[in-house]
Coordinates of C-alpha atoms in Angstrom, one line a residue:
M143 CA 15.5 -12.9 23.8
T144 CA 13.9 -13.3 20.0
E145 CA 16.6 -14.5 17.7
L146 CA 18.1 -12.2 15.4
T147 CA 16.8 -13.5 12.2
E148 CA 13.6 -13.2 13.4
L149 CA 13.9 -9.3 13.7
T150 CA 12.9 -6.8 10.9
A151 CA 15.2 -3.9 10.0
V152 CA 13.6 -1.6 11.8
Q153 CA 14.0 -3.6 15.2
L154 CA 17.6 -4.5 14.1
L155 CA 18.5 -1.0 13.6
D156 CA 16.9 -0.2 17.1
G157 CA 18.9 -2.7 18.6
Y158 CA 22.4 -1.1 17.5
R159 CA 21.5 2.2 18.7
K160 CA 20.6 0.9 21.8
G161 CA 24.0 -1.2 21.9
D162 CA 21.6 -4.4 22.5
F163 CA 23.9 -6.5 19.8
S164 CA 25.9 -5.5 16.8
P165 CA 25.7 -5.7 12.8
V166 CA 28.7 -8.6 13.2
E167 CA 26.2 -10.7 15.3
A168 CA 23.2 -10.0 13.2
T169 CA 25.3 -11.0 10.4
R170 CA 27.0 -13.9 11.8
T171 CA 23.6 -15.4 12.6
T172 CA 21.8 -14.7 9.1
L173 CA 24.7 -16.1 7.3
E174 CA 24.2 -19.3 9.6
R175 CA 20.5 -19.1 8.8
A176 CA 21.0 -18.7 5.0
N177 CA 23.3 -21.9 5.0
R178 CA 21.1 -23.8 6.8
I179 CA 18.2 -23.4 5.0
Q180 CA 20.0 -23.5 1.2
P181 CA 20.0 -27.4 1.1
A182 CA 16.4 -27.7 1.1
V183 CA 15.0 -24.5 -0.4
N184 CA 17.6 -23.5 -2.8
A185 CA 17.1 -19.4 -2.3
F186 CA 20.7 -18.4 -3.0
V187 CA 23.0 -18.3 -6.0
R188 CA 25.8 -17.5 -3.9
L189 CA 26.5 -16.1 -0.4
N190 CA 29.3 -13.4 0.0
E191 CA 30.0 -14.7 3.5
D192 CA 33.5 -13.1 3.5
D193 CA 32.5 -9.6 2.2
A194 CA 29.4 -9.6 4.4
L195 CA 31.2 -9.9 7.5
T196 CA 33.8 -7.0 6.7
R197 CA 31.0 -4.5 5.8
A198 CA 29.3 -5.7 9.2
R199 CA 32.8 -5.1 11.0
E200 CA 33.2 -1.5 9.4
S201 CA 29.4 -0.9 10.4
E202 CA 29.9 -1.9 13.9
E203 CA 32.9 0.4 14.3
R204 CA 30.5 3.3 12.7
W205 CA 27.7 2.5 15.3
R206 CA 30.4 2.2 18.3
R207 CA 31.4 6.0 17.4
G208 CA 27.8 7.2 16.9
E209 CA 28.0 8.0 13.5
P210 CA 26.1 5.2 11.3
A211 CA 26.4 5.7 7.7
G212 CA 22.7 5.8 6.8
L213 CA 19.6 4.4 7.2
L214 CA 20.1 0.9 6.8
D215 CA 24.0 0.8 8.3
G216 CA 24.7 -3.2 9.2
V217 CA 21.4 -4.4 8.2
P218 CA 21.5 -7.8 6.1
V219 CA 20.3 -7.2 2.5
T220 CA 19.9 -9.8 -0.2
V221 CA 20.2 -8.9 -3.9
K222 CA 18.4 -11.0 -6.8
D223 CA 20.5 -12.1 -9.7
I224 CA 19.4 -9.7 -12.2
L225 CA 20.4 -6.5 -10.3
L226 CA 24.3 -5.7 -10.6
L227 CA 26.2 -6.4 -7.3
R228 CA 30.1 -5.4 -8.1
G229 CA 32.5 -8.0 -7.1
G230 CA 31.0 -10.9 -8.7
P231 CA 28.9 -12.2 -11.7
T232 CA 25.4 -11.3 -12.6
L233 CA 24.2 -14.6 -14.6
K234 CA 20.5 -13.8 -14.5
G235 CA 19.9 -17.3 -14.4
S236 CA 21.5 -18.2 -17.5
R237 CA 24.1 -20.8 -18.6
A238 CA 24.3 -18.7 -21.5
I239 CA 26.1 -15.7 -19.8
S240 CA 30.0 -15.8 -19.1
E241 CA 31.2 -15.5 -15.8
K242 CA 34.3 -13.6 -17.5
G243 CA 34.2 -9.8 -16.9
R244 CA 35.2 -6.9 -14.5
W245 CA 31.8 -6.9 -12.4
D246 CA 32.7 -3.7 -11.1
E247 CA 29.4 -1.7 -11.3
D248 CA 26.4 -1.7 -8.8
A249 CA 23.1 -1.3 -10.0
P250 CA 21.3 2.0 -8.9
S251 CA 19.4 0.5 -6.2
V252 CA 22.3 -1.7 -5.1
A253 CA 24.5 1.6 -5.1
R254 CA 22.2 3.5 -2.6
L255 CA 22.0 0.7 -0.1
R256 CA 26.2 0.4 -0.3
E257 CA 25.9 4.1 0.5
H258 CA 23.7 3.6 3.5
G259 CA 25.9 1.0 5.1
A260 CA 23.8 -2.3 3.9
V261 CA 25.3 -5.4 4.5
F262 CA 25.0 -7.6 1.0
L263 CA 24.8 -11.4 2.0
G264 CA 24.3 -12.7 -1.4
K265 CA 22.6 -13.0 -4.4
T266 CA 19.0 -14.6 -5.0
T267 CA 18.0 -16.9 -7.3
T268 CA 15.4 -16.0 -10.7
P269 CA 14.1 -17.9 -13.6
E270 CA 16.2 -17.4 -16.6
F271 CA 16.5 -13.5 -17.1
G272 CA 13.2 -13.3 -14.9
W273 CA 11.0 -14.3 -17.7
K274 CA 8.2 -16.3 -15.7
G275 CA 6.3 -16.3 -12.5
V276 CA 8.1 -19.4 -10.8
T277 CA 11.7 -19.7 -9.8
D278 CA 13.8 -22.6 -11.6
S279 CA 16.6 -22.0 -14.3
P280 CA 19.1 -24.0 -16.3
L281 CA 21.9 -22.5 -13.9
S282 CA 20.3 -22.9 -10.4
G283 CA 18.1 -25.4 -10.0
V284 CA 14.7 -25.3 -8.8
T285 CA 13.6 -22.5 -5.5
R286 CA 11.2 -24.4 -3.3
N287 CA 8.7 -22.8 -0.9
P288 CA 9.4 -22.3 3.0
Y289 CA 6.4 -23.8 3.8
D290 CA 6.3 -26.7 1.9
V291 CA 9.7 -28.0 -0.1
S292 CA 7.4 -29.9 -2.8
R293 CA 5.8 -26.5 -3.9
T294 CA 7.1 -23.4 -5.9
A295 CA 8.2 -20.5 -4.1
G296 CA 6.8 -18.5 -7.0
G297 CA 8.6 -16.1 -9.0
S298 CA 10.6 -14.7 -10.7
S299 CA 12.1 -13.0 -7.3
G300 CA 11.4 -16.5 -5.3
G301 CA 14.9 -16.8 -4.0
A302 CA 14.5 -13.2 -2.5
A303 CA 11.0 -14.1 -0.8
A304 CA 12.1 -17.5 0.4
A305 CA 15.3 -16.0 2.1
V306 CA 13.2 -13.4 3.3
A307 CA 10.5 -15.8 4.8
L308 CA 13.0 -18.0 6.5
G309 CA 14.8 -15.2 8.2
A310 CA 18.1 -15.1 5.6
G311 CA 18.0 -11.4 5.8
P312 CA 15.1 -9.1 6.5
L313 CA 15.4 -7.1 3.3
A314 CA 15.7 -8.0 -0.4
L315 CA 15.6 -6.4 -3.8
G316 CA 13.6 -8.2 -6.1
T317 CA 12.3 -7.1 -9.6
D318 CA 8.8 -7.3 -10.9
G319 CA 8.0 -7.2 -14.5
G320 CA 4.6 -8.8 -14.5
G321 CA 4.2 -9.7 -10.7
S322 CA 7.8 -11.0 -10.1
V323 CA 7.9 -9.3 -6.4
R324 CA 4.2 -9.9 -5.9
I325 CA 3.9 -13.3 -6.7
P326 CA 6.5 -15.1 -4.8
A327 CA 5.4 -12.6 -2.0
S328 CA 2.0 -14.2 -1.6
F329 CA 3.2 -17.9 -2.0
C330 CA 5.8 -17.4 0.5
G331 CA 4.0 -15.4 3.1
T332 CA 5.9 -12.0 2.9
F333 CA 5.4 -8.5 1.9
G334 CA 6.2 -7.3 -1.5
L335 CA 5.8 -4.0 -3.6
K336 CA 6.0 -3.1 -7.1
P337 CA 6.7 0.4 -6.8
T338 CA 5.5 3.3 -9.6
Y339 CA 7.8 2.7 -12.5
G340 CA 10.5 4.8 -12.4
R341 CA 10.2 5.3 -8.7
V342 CA 13.6 3.1 -8.3
P343 CA 15.9 3.5 -11.2
L344 CA 17.0 0.7 -12.8
Y345 CA 20.5 0.1 -14.9
P346 CA 21.0 -1.7 -17.3
A347 CA 17.7 -0.9 -18.7
S348 CA 15.6 -4.0 -19.1
A349 CA 15.1 -5.6 -22.4
F350 CA 11.1 -5.9 -21.1
G351 CA 11.4 -2.0 -21.2
T352 CA 8.6 -0.1 -19.0
L353 CA 7.0 -3.3 -17.7
A354 CA 10.3 -4.0 -15.4
H355 CA 10.4 -2.4 -12.0
V356 CA 12.5 -2.9 -8.9
G357 CA 11.2 -3.2 -5.4
P358 CA 11.5 -4.6 -2.1
L359 CA 10.5 -7.8 -0.5
S360 CA 10.3 -7.7 3.4
R361 CA 8.5 -8.9 6.3
D362 CA 6.3 -5.7 6.9
A363 CA 5.3 -2.3 5.2
A364 CA 7.5 -0.7 7.6
D365 CA 10.6 -2.3 6.3
A366 CA 9.6 -2.1 2.8
A367 CA 9.2 1.8 3.4
L368 CA 12.4 2.0 5.0
L369 CA 14.0 0.3 2.1
M370 CA 12.3 2.9 -0.3
D371 CA 13.6 5.8 1.4
V372 CA 16.8 4.6 0.4
I373 CA 16.6 3.1 -2.9
S374 CA 14.0 5.8 -4.6
G375 CA 14.9 9.0 -6.3
P376 CA 17.1 9.5 -9.6
D377 CA 20.1 7.9 -11.2
A378 CA 21.9 9.5 -14.1
R379 CA 22.0 6.1 -15.7
D380 CA 18.2 5.8 -15.9
W381 CA 16.6 8.4 -18.1
S382 CA 12.9 7.3 -17.3
A383 CA 13.6 7.6 -13.2
L384 CA 11.4 9.9 -11.6
G385 CA 12.5 13.0 -9.9
P386 CA 13.4 13.1 -6.1
V387 CA 10.8 12.1 -3.7
T388 CA 9.2 14.7 -1.5
G389 CA 9.0 13.6 2.1
S390 CA 9.5 9.9 3.2
F391 CA 7.8 6.6 2.9
T392 CA 8.2 5.6 6.5
G393 CA 6.6 9.3 7.4
A394 CA 3.6 8.3 5.3
L395 CA 3.0 5.4 7.1
R396 CA 1.5 7.3 10.3
G397 CA -1.8 8.3 8.2
G398 CA -3.6 5.2 8.3
V399 CA -6.4 3.9 6.5
H400 CA -9.3 5.8 8.2
G401 CA -11.2 7.5 5.5
L402 CA -9.7 5.6 2.5
R403 CA -12.0 4.7 -0.2
V404 CA -11.7 0.9 -0.9
A405 CA -12.6 -0.7 -4.1
Y406 CA -12.8 -4.5 -3.4
S407 CA -13.0 -6.6 -6.5
P408 CA -12.9 -10.2 -5.4
S409 CA -12.7 -11.8 -8.9
L410 CA -12.4 -8.9 -11.5
G411 CA -15.8 -9.2 -12.3
G412 CA -16.1 -12.7 -12.3
Q413 CA -13.2 -13.0 -14.9
V414 CA -11.1 -15.0 -12.6
A415 CA -11.9 -17.9 -11.0
V416 CA -10.6 -17.6 -7.3
R417 CA -9.9 -21.0 -5.0
P418 CA -12.2 -20.7 -2.3
G419 CA -10.0 -20.9 0.3
V420 CA -8.1 -17.8 -0.8
A421 CA -11.3 -16.0 -1.2
A422 CA -12.6 -16.6 2.4
V423 CA -9.2 -15.0 3.4
V424 CA -9.1 -12.2 1.1
R425 CA -12.5 -11.2 2.3
R426 CA -11.8 -11.5 5.9
A427 CA -9.0 -9.0 5.3
V428 CA -11.0 -6.6 3.5
E429 CA -13.5 -6.9 6.2
G430 CA -10.9 -6.0 8.4
L431 CA -10.0 -2.7 6.8
A432 CA -13.8 -1.8 6.8
G433 CA -13.5 -2.3 10.7
L434 CA -10.6 0.2 10.9
G435 CA -12.4 2.8 9.3
A436 CA -11.8 2.4 5.6
Y437 CA -15.0 3.0 3.0
V438 CA -15.3 -0.8 1.2
S439 CA -17.1 -0.7 -1.8
E440 CA -17.7 -4.2 -3.6
T441 CA -17.0 -3.0 -7.2
D442 CA -14.4 -3.8 -10.4
P443 CA -12.4 -2.1 -12.3
D444 CA -12.9 -2.2 -16.4
L445 CA -9.9 -4.6 -17.1
T446 CA -10.5 -6.1 -20.5
E447 CA -8.6 -8.9 -20.6
P448 CA -5.2 -7.6 -21.9
L449 CA -3.6 -10.8 -21.8
D450 CA -2.6 -10.7 -25.7
A451 CA -1.3 -7.2 -25.7
F452 CA 0.9 -8.1 -22.7
H453 CA 2.2 -11.3 -24.0
V454 CA 3.1 -9.0 -27.4
L455 CA 5.1 -6.7 -25.2
W456 CA 6.7 -9.4 -22.9
F457 CA 7.7 -12.2 -25.7
S458 CA 9.3 -9.3 -27.7
G459 CA 11.5 -8.3 -24.7
A460 CA 12.2 -11.9 -24.4
A461 CA 13.3 -11.9 -28.0
R462 CA 15.3 -9.1 -27.6
V463 CA 17.5 -10.4 -24.8
T464 CA 18.7 -13.4 -26.5
Q465 CA 18.7 -11.7 -30.2
H466 CA 22.6 -11.9 -30.5
F467 CA 23.0 -15.2 -29.0
G468 CA 24.5 -17.8 -30.9
P469 CA 23.4 -21.7 -31.8
H470 CA 25.3 -23.1 -28.5
Q471 CA 23.9 -19.9 -26.3
R472 CA 20.2 -20.8 -27.5
E473 CA 20.9 -24.4 -27.0
V474 CA 21.2 -23.9 -23.3
L475 CA 18.1 -21.7 -22.7
D476 CA 15.3 -22.6 -20.7
P477 CA 13.0 -24.7 -23.5
G478 CA 10.0 -22.6 -22.2
L479 CA 12.1 -19.2 -22.6
R480 CA 13.2 -20.4 -25.7
E481 CA 9.9 -21.3 -27.2
I482 CA 8.5 -17.5 -26.4
C483 CA 11.6 -15.9 -28.0
A484 CA 10.4 -17.6 -31.1
L485 CA 6.9 -16.3 -30.5
G486 CA 8.3 -12.8 -29.7
A487 CA 10.8 -12.7 -32.8
R488 CA 7.5 -13.3 -35.3
F489 CA 5.7 -9.9 -33.9
S490 CA 6.2 -6.6 -36.2
A491 CA 6.7 -3.0 -35.0
L492 CA 3.1 -2.6 -35.8
D493 CA 2.1 -5.5 -33.4
Y494 CA 4.4 -4.0 -30.7
L495 CA 2.4 -0.5 -31.1
A496 CA -0.8 -1.9 -31.0
A497 CA 0.0 -3.5 -27.6
V498 CA 1.2 0.0 -26.5
D499 CA -2.3 1.3 -27.3
V500 CA -4.0 -1.2 -25.4
R501 CA -1.4 -0.6 -22.5
M502 CA -2.6 3.4 -23.0
E503 CA -6.0 2.7 -22.7
L504 CA -5.6 0.8 -19.7
G505 CA -3.7 3.1 -18.1
R506 CA -6.4 6.0 -19.3
R507 CA -9.3 3.4 -17.6
M508 CA -7.1 3.3 -14.5
G509 CA -6.4 6.7 -14.1
G510 CA -10.1 7.5 -14.1
F511 CA -10.9 4.6 -11.6
H512 CA -8.8 6.2 -9.0
E513 CA -10.6 9.4 -9.2
S514 CA -13.3 7.4 -7.4
Y515 CA -11.4 5.2 -5.2
D516 CA -7.8 5.6 -3.5
V517 CA -6.8 1.8 -3.7
L518 CA -8.0 -1.3 -5.5
V519 CA -7.8 -4.5 -3.4
T520 CA -8.0 -7.7 -5.2
P521 CA -6.7 -11.0 -4.3
T522 CA -3.0 -11.2 -5.4
L523 CA -3.2 -14.7 -7.1
P524 CA -6.3 -16.6 -7.4
I525 CA -4.6 -20.0 -5.9
T526 CA -1.8 -20.8 -3.4
A527 CA 1.6 -22.4 -4.2
F528 CA 1.5 -25.5 -6.4
E529 CA 4.3 -28.0 -7.4
A530 CA 7.4 -26.8 -7.8
G531 CA 9.6 -27.1 -11.0
A532 CA 6.1 -26.3 -13.1
E533 CA 5.4 -23.3 -14.9
V534 CA 1.6 -23.9 -14.5
P535 CA -0.3 -26.0 -12.0
K536 CA -0.9 -29.5 -13.1
G537 CA -4.7 -29.6 -14.9
S538 CA -4.8 -25.9 -14.9
G539 CA -5.1 -25.8 -18.7
H540 CA -2.6 -22.9 -18.6
R541 CA 0.1 -22.8 -21.2
R542 CA 2.1 -20.3 -19.7
W543 CA 2.8 -18.8 -16.2
T544 CA 0.3 -15.6 -17.4
G545 CA -2.7 -17.6 -17.0
W546 CA -2.8 -17.8 -13.3
T547 CA -1.6 -14.7 -12.5
P548 CA -4.4 -12.3 -13.8
F549 CA -4.3 -9.9 -10.9
T550 CA -0.7 -9.0 -10.9
Y551 CA 0.5 -8.3 -14.8
P552 CA -2.1 -5.7 -15.8
F553 CA -0.6 -3.1 -13.3
N554 CA 2.7 -3.6 -15.0
M555 CA 1.1 -2.3 -18.1
T556 CA -0.3 0.5 -16.3
Q557 CA 3.2 1.2 -13.9
Q558 CA 1.0 1.6 -11.1
P559 CA 2.1 0.7 -7.6
A560 CA 1.1 -2.4 -6.2
A561 CA 1.7 -4.5 -3.1
S562 CA 0.9 -8.4 -1.8
V563 CA 0.4 -8.1 1.6
P564 CA 0.2 -11.8 3.6
V565 CA -3.1 -11.7 5.4
G566 CA -3.5 -15.7 6.2
V567 CA -3.2 -19.2 5.0
D568 CA -5.6 -21.6 3.2
G569 CA -6.9 -24.8 4.6
D570 CA -3.7 -26.5 3.6
G571 CA -1.6 -23.8 5.8
L572 CA -0.3 -22.2 2.4
P573 CA 0.1 -18.2 2.4
V574 CA -2.4 -16.0 0.9
G575 CA -1.6 -12.7 -0.5
L576 CA -4.1 -9.6 -0.6
Q577 CA -3.0 -7.1 -3.6
V578 CA -3.3 -3.4 -2.7
V579 CA -3.2 -1.1 -6.1
A580 CA -2.8 2.6 -6.1
A581 CA -2.9 5.3 -8.7
R582 CA 0.4 6.1 -10.1
H583 CA 3.0 7.9 -7.9
R584 CA 0.7 7.2 -4.8
D585 CA 3.2 4.5 -3.1
D586 CA 2.8 6.2 -0.1
V587 CA -1.0 5.3 -0.1
V588 CA -0.2 1.9 -0.6
L589 CA 2.1 1.5 1.7

């Protein structure tokens, strides 16, 4: 029999329905797996074992009566420690936040999961305030890659991706402000979706503004679609949330890719130096799409380098996060975060609005692009996982994490749905991700 920790959420629910195993059995084995991987990988800030087993027992009783509470009743889920989960502190990877407080509120996505009977295993690691594309923090230390613990899991949802990859819960909630779901999904060999902005409500509002998205990490698109069916929809606490979904994301999976107009951009028109091993794996996957009946054209969107504008938006957000910190709080910050906060504090309102202009023009160009193509396909990243504990690969010449993530952050600026799909491994046995991007509001097409 397949180990319960290897099953997807869809398979777990089918087993509960048939009586093959119970939510308590699934939760116990998943917690055992989480405890086993933690010393080597460091995916968790904390595990909520007693609460998880209590919720699992309640779920088991509901399934025994034939009255499951919702779409994910009894499924083990993890929550990135950026999102509120009532009953414990949300410290966001920072020693500058006090554990004292009531901590009695759920983030909107967490609240929907609670309503649908999900079992919360615990909180997963993040870099401080989710500021960079790798996962290490002064509070929690370094999170490592499931395929090679000497390498990074990516970030900022690195703990979430590592947990899913190693069977410590089939579903995870992450956040993505510049690639923070897709980067670790690519490095860890999992599926990760950044939905259209506002499709999943967020509260409290992120200081990074409308760059910040909440999205699922899972083993496959079917599990991500199921999770999206639960966490999508409006929440009164988020004024920018989209209205109710028409139909279901799970139902949309039946469409297939036959006839889909696919634009394949291997290097954004030569702007990105993609490692040969990555390029080869992605190209084979794109050929697979063509074999399934998609119309594939090798072409590039007009993504004139938006890095400077992104930095204005991102660094300003970081400065806002720490604006009211006193000297002691600033002293305990990640030195890289402290550096970008100082840069962000120097930008004027006019600088910020000029960056917004760049963003709006980028969105206009991508809107026009998707009149001709249903999806854009690129590598998720030009590289595979590098040394753990470093913001950039040694010898890369990059100063900040954005230097090696040129395929991800532009689509936070445009708010488009984008997913990283695991499509193989390179010559070193490290996972490679393929990124699929669609027009705003077409999350169903991405899935």
